[in-house]
Amino acid sequence: MKNTDSYRHLRGESIYIDDIPEISGTLHAVVFDSPVAHGKIKKLDISKAESLPGVVKILTYKDIPGENQIGAIIQDEELFAEKEVHFTGEPIALIIAENKRIARDARKLIDIEIEELPAIINPVEAKEKESFITPPRSFKTGDLNTGSKKSKYIFEGTAETGGQEHLYLETQGSYAIPKENGNILLYSSTQGPTSVQQITARVLGIPMNMTEVDVRRLGGGFGGKEDQATPWAVMAALAAHLLNKPVKIVLSRHDDLRMTGKRHPYIADYKIGLSEDLKIQFYKVEFIQDAGATADLSPAITERTLFHATGSYFIPNAEITVYSCKTNLPPNTAFRGFGGPQGFFAIESAIQKAADELKIPAYKIQEKNLIKDGEIFPYGQIAENTEAVNSWKTADRKYNIKKHFKEIIKFNAENTKLKKGMSVTPLCFGISFTNTMMNNARALVHIYSDGSIGISTGAIEMGQGVNTKMKQVAANIFSISTNRIKLETTNTTRVANTSPTAASSGADLNGKAVEIACNSLLKRLKETAAELLNVKYEEISLKNEYIYHKNKKTDISWNSLVSEALIKRVKLSEKGHYATPKIYFDKTKEKGHPFAYHVYGTAITTAVVDTVKGVYEIEEVKIIHDFGKSMNILLDKGQIEGALIQGIGWVTMEEIRHNEKGQLLANSLSTYKVPDIYSVPKNVFIEELETEGSKHAILKSKAVGEPPFIYGLGSFFAVQNAIKAFNPDYKPDFTAPLTYEKVLLGLYQ
Ligand code: MTE
Ligand code: LUZ
Ligand code: MOS
């Protein structure tokens, strides 16, 4: 089944925030933001801007009726800066005008004086000054000394990854409409409607029940709208509330790039020890995370780095520490993988470093250390139903890693202008919000008198196809056509207290809630049918829109059963509530069972480098992926392709740069490079690993949103290996992205 939105997407008919037909009298708002990274606001004069014809009002912190505070995990972020600014792009005021152009013109007329203070742009400096978001946090398992004694080889080094812009096609935006009696209807392009509702209530000083947040779909989120869709929605709500007029904010691309946070850059210092037979004996790693100026989701992202720092491997003795460092940059935020990819990059760099020193291919170390059933992750969870070895072996059987490696050696011996390199990337990604409390969801299902169905859930459709999957769940239970089923908007008045659609668990959590609601309805419908036919409940089933008795088709159709149930006054609306069973985590011990299950896989990447120009292509990526029992292989393969290419972009070409004053240099798409059709791998093969799936996955179909991002990391090591084939003196540093410039320098180092 295809994504049910694709037809209307292609025709440009799908509705995003900026497509919602405007109510007459709608006003438009533009944000005035800090031009400097750190400073004291000495003077803010809005009078000239406010007197520009067409400007209705300019709002600052002084106009906020409730709290000027939007921090979710830690309350450390003002909606509008009061006395100090902490990053370039920090909102200071909101200009509301008859149209956007006037608002933008007015923005230039605001007169501000800021006394600049020293800004910390580099997270290493932040660490030295102990400028932290939260105290450093560590996971420990085994004993490093024991590991060290058992090690024949010990290597150390540094691995560095950069930021990454989400580049959702739809920029941040919101449309607020005042309703009677001070109520607000808020359309927002958010992954977290409940956060928007909560923070709006806090800032406006009204109860949550006066704010209704409604989301049709997002033009992409990728984590960038898990938390950072909130400020713009709150601003629109604030303006609508104060002016009693509909107010819309849709950020221009430039404003969005400048004002919003990105993936967290990390620096990892590691030490790894291996025994003679290449078993990893210990791993010690310290991560410096660049969190930006406020906490945002950094404490949770820190946590996922800790969980994924040992990658797909079993390491008996490990010590992992993350320093979440406060700098004067826009607060970095959730991005597909959520701190996990940064952990993976460090362990894979450490293994590659060891392989380079030992003059062996990295796959020999990787294969030896894959995690197996019964082994323990550093956070105390015992590995069950692992597929790390199975996916590796399946990849090896199909694609013969050793032979592929030898063919590349042969190719490199015969060619000078072009050199090839390969890498293998094993995947093991934990599914569940690491904050146990967040792992719950609800759904509301109505069966209407004509047999059609309306479903509301807490899940947000952002292109990943969660709505299509929700339809499949219901259609499967009732055995009716998906055409009868409609996914309603995600709305806080229908489904409340939701977790954001994130952590790849949108389909699992909400799907299970839909399943629970539909099963209750099915039970009542079957009871109705049994009564009608005067037979036993157990003998009734539903198949292809008909009622079956003892597996024989009756003449009662789905429609007539629904009509009959209504005549009998049977309840045909149901709410389902699901909370992932068994998971827990004890933060005082840093041990527990935080994940419902893990997703596994293996990717083999081949890159070819042009040794004259330093440019390269990712020739092919072959993936064996653990989908469990995929409920929608088209959607799931689409997720793998997208995540893979996003991962490749991160480690090869996407480069977030700031100048020494903390201003974003790569502030448009002419200077910030993302993978285009020419830079995606020439061939991508994705095959399903035969596995059982997990009962905690919806219909045993494992979560697929974030895990395959990790496959992209292989392109970094494949390109490095190609450079080594040309330049034996190449001393690789593990600093991503590996841009063309760096490749050229490496070739002739
Ligand atoms: N796919 C598309 N097309 N657009 C997106 O914004 N976000 C990713 C992933 N795939 C995203 C996407 C991220 S970061 C997550 S957490 C998951 O989708 C969320 O959806 P799910 O929980 O339903 O998998
Ligand atoms: N968000 C979150 C996430 O709040 N907790 C998580 O564990 C998580 N994981 C991945 C992506 N977003
Ligand atoms: Mo995804 S980073 O969990 O929104």
PDB file of N, CA, C and O and ligand atoms in Angstrom, residues 3 166 168 191 218-226 334-338 433 459-467 469-470 500-510 638-639 642-643 646 703-707, ligand 1:
ATOM      1  N   ASN A   3       1.793   5.316   0.345  1.00  0.00           N
ATOM      2  CA  ASN A   3       1.457   6.423   1.220  1.00  0.00           C
ATOM      3  C   ASN A   3       0.204   7.092   0.649  1.00  0.00           C
ATOM      4  O   ASN A   3       0.183   7.517  -0.498  1.00  0.00           O
ATOM      5  N   HIS A 166      18.174  20.681   9.478  1.00  0.00           N
ATOM      6  CA  HIS A 166      17.079  19.743   9.196  1.00  0.00           C
ATOM      7  C   HIS A 166      16.556  19.889   7.764  1.00  0.00           C
ATOM      8  O   HIS A 166      16.210  18.914   7.107  1.00  0.00           O
ATOM      9  N   TYR A 168      13.768  20.686   6.591  1.00  0.00           N
ATOM     10  CA  TYR A 168      12.390  20.308   6.270  1.00  0.00           C
ATOM     11  C   TYR A 168      11.924  21.224   5.150  1.00  0.00           C
ATOM     12  O   TYR A 168      12.287  22.413   5.092  1.00  0.00           O
ATOM     13  N   GLN A 191       5.794  18.570  15.737  1.00  0.00           N
ATOM     14  CA  GLN A 191       5.783  17.143  16.070  1.00  0.00           C
ATOM     15  C   GLN A 191       5.177  16.930  17.460  1.00  0.00           C
ATOM     16  O   GLN A 191       4.853  15.816  17.833  1.00  0.00           O
ATOM     17  N   LEU A 218       2.957  17.675   8.505  1.00  0.00           N
ATOM     18  CA  LEU A 218       4.142  18.528   8.434  1.00  0.00           C
ATOM     19  C   LEU A 218       4.845  18.293   7.103  1.00  0.00           C
ATOM     20  O   LEU A 218       4.903  17.150   6.635  1.00  0.00           O
ATOM     21  N   GLY A 219       5.393  19.340   6.563  1.00  0.00           N
ATOM     22  CA  GLY A 219       6.263  19.181   5.403  1.00  0.00           C
ATOM     23  C   GLY A 219       7.657  18.842   5.894  1.00  0.00           C
ATOM     24  O   GLY A 219       8.634  19.525   5.642  1.00  0.00           O
ATOM     25  N   GLY A 220       7.730  17.748   6.648  1.00  0.00           N
ATOM     26  CA  GLY A 220       9.004  17.299   7.220  1.00  0.00           C
ATOM     27  C   GLY A 220       9.242  17.884   8.600  1.00  0.00           C
ATOM     28  O   GLY A 220       8.838  19.016   8.907  1.00  0.00           O
ATOM     29  N   GLY A 221       9.871  17.083   9.439  1.00  0.00           N
ATOM     30  CA  GLY A 221      10.214  17.529  10.789  1.00  0.00           C
ATOM     31  C   GLY A 221      11.638  17.103  11.120  1.00  0.00           C
ATOM     32  O   GLY A 221      12.470  17.926  11.467  1.00  0.00           O
ATOM     33  N   PHE A 222      11.889  15.796  11.003  1.00  0.00           N
ATOM     34  CA  PHE A 222      13.214  15.204  11.238  1.00  0.00           C
ATOM     35  C   PHE A 222      13.763  15.514  12.625  1.00  0.00           C
ATOM     36  O   PHE A 222      14.977  15.503  12.831  1.00  0.00           O
ATOM     37  N   GLY A 223      12.876  15.827  13.559  1.00  0.00           N
ATOM     38  CA  GLY A 223      13.295  16.184  14.911  1.00  0.00           C
ATOM     39  C   GLY A 223      13.303  17.693  15.123  1.00  0.00           C
ATOM     40  O   GLY A 223      13.180  18.167  16.243  1.00  0.00           O
ATOM     41  N   GLY A 224      13.443  18.446  14.043  1.00  0.00           N
ATOM     42  CA  GLY A 224      13.536  19.904  14.129  1.00  0.00           C
ATOM     43  C   GLY A 224      12.254  20.561  14.620  1.00  0.00           C
ATOM     44  O   GLY A 224      12.250  21.741  14.970  1.00  0.00           O
ATOM     45  N   LYS A 225      11.167  19.776  14.641  1.00  0.00           N
ATOM     46  CA  LYS A 225       9.896  20.333  15.132  1.00  0.00           C
ATOM     47  C   LYS A 225       9.396  19.568  16.348  1.00  0.00           C
ATOM     48  O   LYS A 225       8.225  19.621  16.673  1.00  0.00           O
ATOM     49  N   GLU A 226      10.324  18.822  17.006  1.00  0.00           N
ATOM     50  CA  GLU A 226       9.919  18.130  18.236  1.00  0.00           C
ATOM     51  C   GLU A 226       9.751  19.168  19.348  1.00  0.00           C
ATOM     52  O   GLU A 226       8.791  19.123  20.114  1.00  0.00           O
ATOM     53  N   ALA A 334      16.701  18.050  18.644  1.00  0.00           N
ATOM     54  CA  ALA A 334      16.503  16.704  18.111  1.00  0.00           C
ATOM     55  C   ALA A 334      16.788  16.677  16.610  1.00  0.00           C
ATOM     56  O   ALA A 334      16.439  17.614  15.891  1.00  0.00           O
ATOM     57  N   PHE A 335      17.437  15.636  16.166  1.00  0.00           N
ATOM     58  CA  PHE A 335      17.601  15.383  14.731  1.00  0.00           C
ATOM     59  C   PHE A 335      17.779  13.878  14.570  1.00  0.00           C
ATOM     60  O   PHE A 335      18.658  13.295  15.207  1.00  0.00           O
ATOM     61  N   ARG A 336      16.939  13.297  13.746  1.00  0.00           N
ATOM     62  CA  ARG A 336      16.969  11.869  13.399  1.00  0.00           C
ATOM     63  C   ARG A 336      18.174  11.134  13.992  1.00  0.00           C
ATOM     64  O   ARG A 336      19.310  11.331  13.556  1.00  0.00           O
ATOM     65  N   GLY A 337      17.910  10.313  14.966  1.00  0.00           N
ATOM     66  CA  GLY A 337      18.967   9.558  15.641  1.00  0.00           C
ATOM     67  C   GLY A 337      19.238  10.074  17.041  1.00  0.00           C
ATOM     68  O   GLY A 337      19.650   9.340  17.920  1.00  0.00           O
ATOM     69  N   PHE A 338      19.061  11.409  17.215  1.00  0.00           N
ATOM     70  CA  PHE A 338      18.932  12.009  18.550  1.00  0.00           C
ATOM     71  C   PHE A 338      20.156  11.739  19.432  1.00  0.00           C
ATOM     72  O   PHE A 338      20.039  11.237  20.546  1.00  0.00           O
ATOM     73  N   PHE A 433      11.209   5.868  23.727  1.00  0.00           N
ATOM     74  CA  PHE A 433      11.754   7.084  24.310  1.00  0.00           C
ATOM     75  C   PHE A 433      12.615   6.644  25.480  1.00  0.00           C
ATOM     76  O   PHE A 433      12.201   5.783  26.265  1.00  0.00           O
ATOM     77  N   ALA A 459      -0.423  10.720  16.843  1.00  0.00           N
ATOM     78  CA  ALA A 459       0.701  10.693  15.900  1.00  0.00           C
ATOM     79  C   ALA A 459       0.622  11.842  14.902  1.00  0.00           C
ATOM     80  O   ALA A 459      -0.453  12.232  14.477  1.00  0.00           O
ATOM     81  N   ILE A 460       1.782  12.346  14.543  1.00  0.00           N
ATOM     82  CA  ILE A 460       1.879  13.424  13.557  1.00  0.00           C
ATOM     83  C   ILE A 460       2.410  12.847  12.243  1.00  0.00           C
ATOM     84  O   ILE A 460       3.445  12.180  12.214  1.00  0.00           O
ATOM     85  N   GLU A 461       1.670  13.142  11.175  1.00  0.00           N
ATOM     86  CA  GLU A 461       2.133  12.733   9.840  1.00  0.00           C
ATOM     87  C   GLU A 461       3.143  13.771   9.337  1.00  0.00           C
ATOM     88  O   GLU A 461       2.800  14.942   9.198  1.00  0.00           O
ATOM     89  N   MET A 462       4.384  13.331   9.121  1.00  0.00           N
ATOM     90  CA  MET A 462       5.390  14.298   8.637  1.00  0.00           C
ATOM     91  C   MET A 462       6.081  13.792   7.381  1.00  0.00           C
ATOM     92  O   MET A 462       7.214  14.163   7.082  1.00  0.00           O
ATOM     93  N   GLY A 463       5.384  12.886   6.675  1.00  0.00           N
ATOM     94  CA  GLY A 463       5.965  12.336   5.454  1.00  0.00           C
ATOM     95  C   GLY A 463       6.396  10.900   5.639  1.00  0.00           C
ATOM     96  O   GLY A 463       6.615  10.178   4.663  1.00  0.00           O
ATOM     97  N   GLN A 464       6.500  10.463   6.902  1.00  0.00           N
ATOM     98  CA  GLN A 464       6.969   9.100   7.160  1.00  0.00           C
ATOM     99  C   GLN A 464       5.893   8.063   6.911  1.00  0.00           C
ATOM    100  O   GLN A 464       6.170   6.866   6.878  1.00  0.00           O
ATOM    101  N   GLY A 465       4.637   8.511   6.760  1.00  0.00           N
ATOM    102  CA  GLY A 465       3.563   7.580   6.414  1.00  0.00           C
ATOM    103  C   GLY A 465       2.849   6.971   7.596  1.00  0.00           C
ATOM    104  O   GLY A 465       2.195   5.936   7.463  1.00  0.00           O
ATOM    105  N   VAL A 466       2.915   7.620   8.752  1.00  0.00           N
ATOM    106  CA  VAL A 466       2.284   7.025   9.940  1.00  0.00           C
ATOM    107  C   VAL A 466       0.767   6.920   9.770  1.00  0.00           C
ATOM    108  O   VAL A 466       0.149   5.949  10.227  1.00  0.00           O
ATOM    109  N   ASN A 467       0.160   7.866   9.059  1.00  0.00           N
ATOM    110  CA  ASN A 467      -1.292   7.789   8.862  1.00  0.00           C
ATOM    111  C   ASN A 467      -1.685   6.585   8.014  1.00  0.00           C
ATOM    112  O   ASN A 467      -2.700   5.941   8.256  1.00  0.00           O
ATOM    113  N   LYS A 469      -0.071   3.825   7.924  1.00  0.00           N
ATOM    114  CA  LYS A 469       0.068   2.651   8.793  1.00  0.00           C
ATOM    115  C   LYS A 469      -1.121   2.531   9.757  1.00  0.00           C
ATOM    116  O   LYS A 469      -1.589   1.429  10.031  1.00  0.00           O
ATOM    117  N   MET A 470      -1.602   3.658  10.273  1.00  0.00           N
ATOM    118  CA  MET A 470      -2.751   3.622  11.181  1.00  0.00           C
ATOM    119  C   MET A 470      -3.982   3.049  10.460  1.00  0.00           C
ATOM    120  O   MET A 470      -4.730   2.253  11.016  1.00  0.00           O
ATOM    121  N   PRO A 500       5.477  13.695  21.844  1.00  0.00           N
ATOM    122  CA  PRO A 500       5.703  14.082  20.450  1.00  0.00           C
ATOM    123  C   PRO A 500       5.849  12.838  19.571  1.00  0.00           C
ATOM    124  O   PRO A 500       6.139  11.757  20.071  1.00  0.00           O
ATOM    125  N   THR A 501       5.604  13.002  18.288  1.00  0.00           N
ATOM    126  CA  THR A 501       5.887  11.906  17.365  1.00  0.00           C
ATOM    127  C   THR A 501       7.384  11.947  17.117  1.00  0.00           C
ATOM    128  O   THR A 501       7.892  12.827  16.415  1.00  0.00           O
ATOM    129  N   ALA A 502       8.090  11.028  17.757  1.00  0.00           N
ATOM    130  CA  ALA A 502       9.549  11.055  17.762  1.00  0.00           C
ATOM    131  C   ALA A 502      10.053   9.698  18.240  1.00  0.00           C
ATOM    132  O   ALA A 502       9.243   8.796  18.506  1.00  0.00           O
ATOM    133  N   ALA A 503      11.375   9.593  18.332  1.00  0.00           N
ATOM    134  CA  ALA A 503      12.008   8.369  18.800  1.00  0.00           C
ATOM    135  C   ALA A 503      11.585   7.153  17.953  1.00  0.00           C
ATOM    136  O   ALA A 503      11.598   6.022  18.441  1.00  0.00           O
ATOM    137  N   SER A 504      11.195   7.414  16.713  1.00  0.00           N
ATOM    138  CA  SER A 504      10.775   6.360  15.769  1.00  0.00           C
ATOM    139  C   SER A 504       9.592   5.553  16.268  1.00  0.00           C
ATOM    140  O   SER A 504       9.246   4.535  15.685  1.00  0.00           O
ATOM    141  N   SER A 505       8.974   5.983  17.357  1.00  0.00           N
ATOM    142  CA  SER A 505       7.972   5.129  17.976  1.00  0.00           C
ATOM    143  C   SER A 505       6.547   5.596  17.713  1.00  0.00           C
ATOM    144  O   SER A 505       5.607   5.082  18.323  1.00  0.00           O
ATOM    145  N   GLY A 506       6.372   6.539  16.783  1.00  0.00           N
ATOM    146  CA  GLY A 506       5.035   7.030  16.462  1.00  0.00           C
ATOM    147  C   GLY A 506       4.080   5.932  16.024  1.00  0.00           C
ATOM    148  O   GLY A 506       2.947   5.839  16.507  1.00  0.00           O
ATOM    149  N   ALA A 507       4.552   5.086  15.114  1.00  0.00           N
ATOM    150  CA  ALA A 507       3.680   4.032  14.584  1.00  0.00           C
ATOM    151  C   ALA A 507       3.426   2.950  15.640  1.00  0.00           C
ATOM    152  O   ALA A 507       2.296   2.469  15.778  1.00  0.00           O
ATOM    153  N   ASP A 508       4.468   2.603  16.397  1.00  0.00           N
ATOM    154  CA  ASP A 508       4.293   1.577  17.438  1.00  0.00           C
ATOM    155  C   ASP A 508       3.291   2.024  18.494  1.00  0.00           C
ATOM    156  O   ASP A 508       2.323   1.326  18.794  1.00  0.00           O
ATOM    157  N   LEU A 509       3.545   3.182  19.088  1.00  0.00           N
ATOM    158  CA  LEU A 509       2.732   3.615  20.236  1.00  0.00           C
ATOM    159  C   LEU A 509       1.299   3.911  19.808  1.00  0.00           C
ATOM    160  O   LEU A 509       0.341   3.406  20.402  1.00  0.00           O
ATOM    161  N   ASN A 510       1.153   4.704  18.760  1.00  0.00           N
ATOM    162  CA  ASN A 510      -0.196   5.068  18.334  1.00  0.00           C
ATOM    163  C   ASN A 510      -0.901   3.907  17.650  1.00  0.00           C
ATOM    164  O   ASN A 510      -2.110   3.742  17.795  1.00  0.00           O
ATOM    165  N   GLY A 638      11.300   3.357   1.708  1.00  0.00           N
ATOM    166  CA  GLY A 638      11.408   4.814   1.510  1.00  0.00           C
ATOM    167  C   GLY A 638      12.092   5.471   2.702  1.00  0.00           C
ATOM    168  O   GLY A 638      12.926   6.360   2.543  1.00  0.00           O
ATOM    169  N   GLN A 639      11.743   5.019   3.905  1.00  0.00           N
ATOM    170  CA  GLN A 639      12.370   5.559   5.112  1.00  0.00           C
ATOM    171  C   GLN A 639      13.862   5.246   5.124  1.00  0.00           C
ATOM    172  O   GLN A 639      14.683   6.077   5.511  1.00  0.00           O
ATOM    173  N   GLY A 642      15.684   7.503   2.551  1.00  0.00           N
ATOM    174  CA  GLY A 642      15.769   8.887   3.034  1.00  0.00           C
ATOM    175  C   GLY A 642      16.781   9.028   4.153  1.00  0.00           C
ATOM    176  O   GLY A 642      17.612   9.941   4.157  1.00  0.00           O
ATOM    177  N   ALA A 643      16.712   8.108   5.119  1.00  0.00           N
ATOM    178  CA  ALA A 643      17.616   8.186   6.270  1.00  0.00           C
ATOM    179  C   ALA A 643      19.060   7.975   5.822  1.00  0.00           C
ATOM    180  O   ALA A 643      19.973   8.673   6.272  1.00  0.00           O
ATOM    181  N   GLN A 646      20.305  11.090   4.172  1.00  0.00           N
ATOM    182  CA  GLN A 646      20.496  12.128   5.194  1.00  0.00           C
ATOM    183  C   GLN A 646      21.785  11.857   5.981  1.00  0.00           C
ATOM    184  O   GLN A 646      22.540  12.786   6.289  1.00  0.00           O
ATOM    185  N   ALA A 703      10.054  -0.428  14.146  1.00  0.00           N
ATOM    186  CA  ALA A 703      10.218   1.004  13.894  1.00  0.00           C
ATOM    187  C   ALA A 703      11.357   1.224  12.893  1.00  0.00           C
ATOM    188  O   ALA A 703      12.379   0.547  12.948  1.00  0.00           O
ATOM    189  N   VAL A 704      11.174   2.182  12.000  1.00  0.00           N
ATOM    190  CA  VAL A 704      12.135   2.324  10.902  1.00  0.00           C
ATOM    191  C   VAL A 704      12.572   3.781  10.669  1.00  0.00           C
ATOM    192  O   VAL A 704      13.447   4.047   9.856  1.00  0.00           O
ATOM    193  N   GLY A 705      12.010   4.718  11.409  1.00  0.00           N
ATOM    194  CA  GLY A 705      12.240   6.142  11.112  1.00  0.00           C
ATOM    195  C   GLY A 705      13.677   6.591  11.223  1.00  0.00           C
ATOM    196  O   GLY A 705      14.228   7.192  10.309  1.00  0.00           O
ATOM    197  N   GLU A 706      14.299   6.315  12.366  1.00  0.00           N
ATOM    198  CA  GLU A 706      15.645   6.833  12.584  1.00  0.00           C
ATOM    199  C   GLU A 706      16.777   5.840  12.342  1.00  0.00           C
ATOM    200  O   GLU A 706      17.831   6.233  11.851  1.00  0.00           O
ATOM    201  N   PRO A 707      16.608   4.560  12.742  1.00  0.00           N
ATOM    202  CA  PRO A 707      17.775   3.653  12.723  1.00  0.00           C
ATOM    203  C   PRO A 707      18.611   3.690  11.445  1.00  0.00           C
ATOM    204  O   PRO A 707      19.845   3.782  11.525  1.00  0.00           O
TER     205      PRO A 707
HETATM  206  N1  MTE B   1      10.392  10.837   7.242  1.00  0.00           N
HETATM  207  C1  MTE B   1       9.923  11.927   6.604  1.00  0.00           C
HETATM  208  N2  MTE B   1       9.520  11.812   5.335  1.00  0.00           N
HETATM  209  N3  MTE B   1       9.870  13.147   7.214  1.00  0.00           N
HETATM  210  C2  MTE B   1      10.306  13.320   8.518  1.00  0.00           C
HETATM  211  O1  MTE B   1      10.248  14.426   9.050  1.00  0.00           O
HETATM  212  N4  MTE B   1      11.289  12.244  10.516  1.00  0.00           N
HETATM  213  C3  MTE B   1      12.101  11.134  11.007  1.00  0.00           C
HETATM  214  C4  MTE B   1      11.522   9.803  10.554  1.00  0.00           C
HETATM  215  N5  MTE B   1      11.250   9.819   9.151  1.00  0.00           N
HETATM  216  C5  MTE B   1      10.816  12.176   9.217  1.00  0.00           C
HETATM  217  C6  MTE B   1      10.810  10.931   8.530  1.00  0.00           C
HETATM  218  C7  MTE B   1      12.229  11.111  12.454  1.00  0.00           C
HETATM  219  S1  MTE B   1      13.391  12.087  13.167  1.00  0.00           S
HETATM  220  C8  MTE B   1      11.456  10.300  13.237  1.00  0.00           C
HETATM  221  S2  MTE B   1      11.664  10.240  14.914  1.00  0.00           S
HETATM  222  C9  MTE B   1      10.422   9.425  12.667  1.00  0.00           C
HETATM  223  O2  MTE B   1      10.292   9.591  11.268  1.00  0.00           O
HETATM  224  C10 MTE B   1       9.095   9.729  13.329  1.00  0.00           C
HETATM  225  O3  MTE B   1       8.046   9.008  12.799  1.00  0.00           O
HETATM  226  P1  MTE B   1       7.671   7.521  13.281  1.00  0.00           P
HETATM  227  O4  MTE B   1       7.819   7.518  14.761  1.00  0.00           O
HETATM  228  O5  MTE B   1       6.289   7.362  12.824  1.00  0.00           O
HETATM  229  O6  MTE B   1       8.654   6.637  12.614  1.00  0.00           O
END
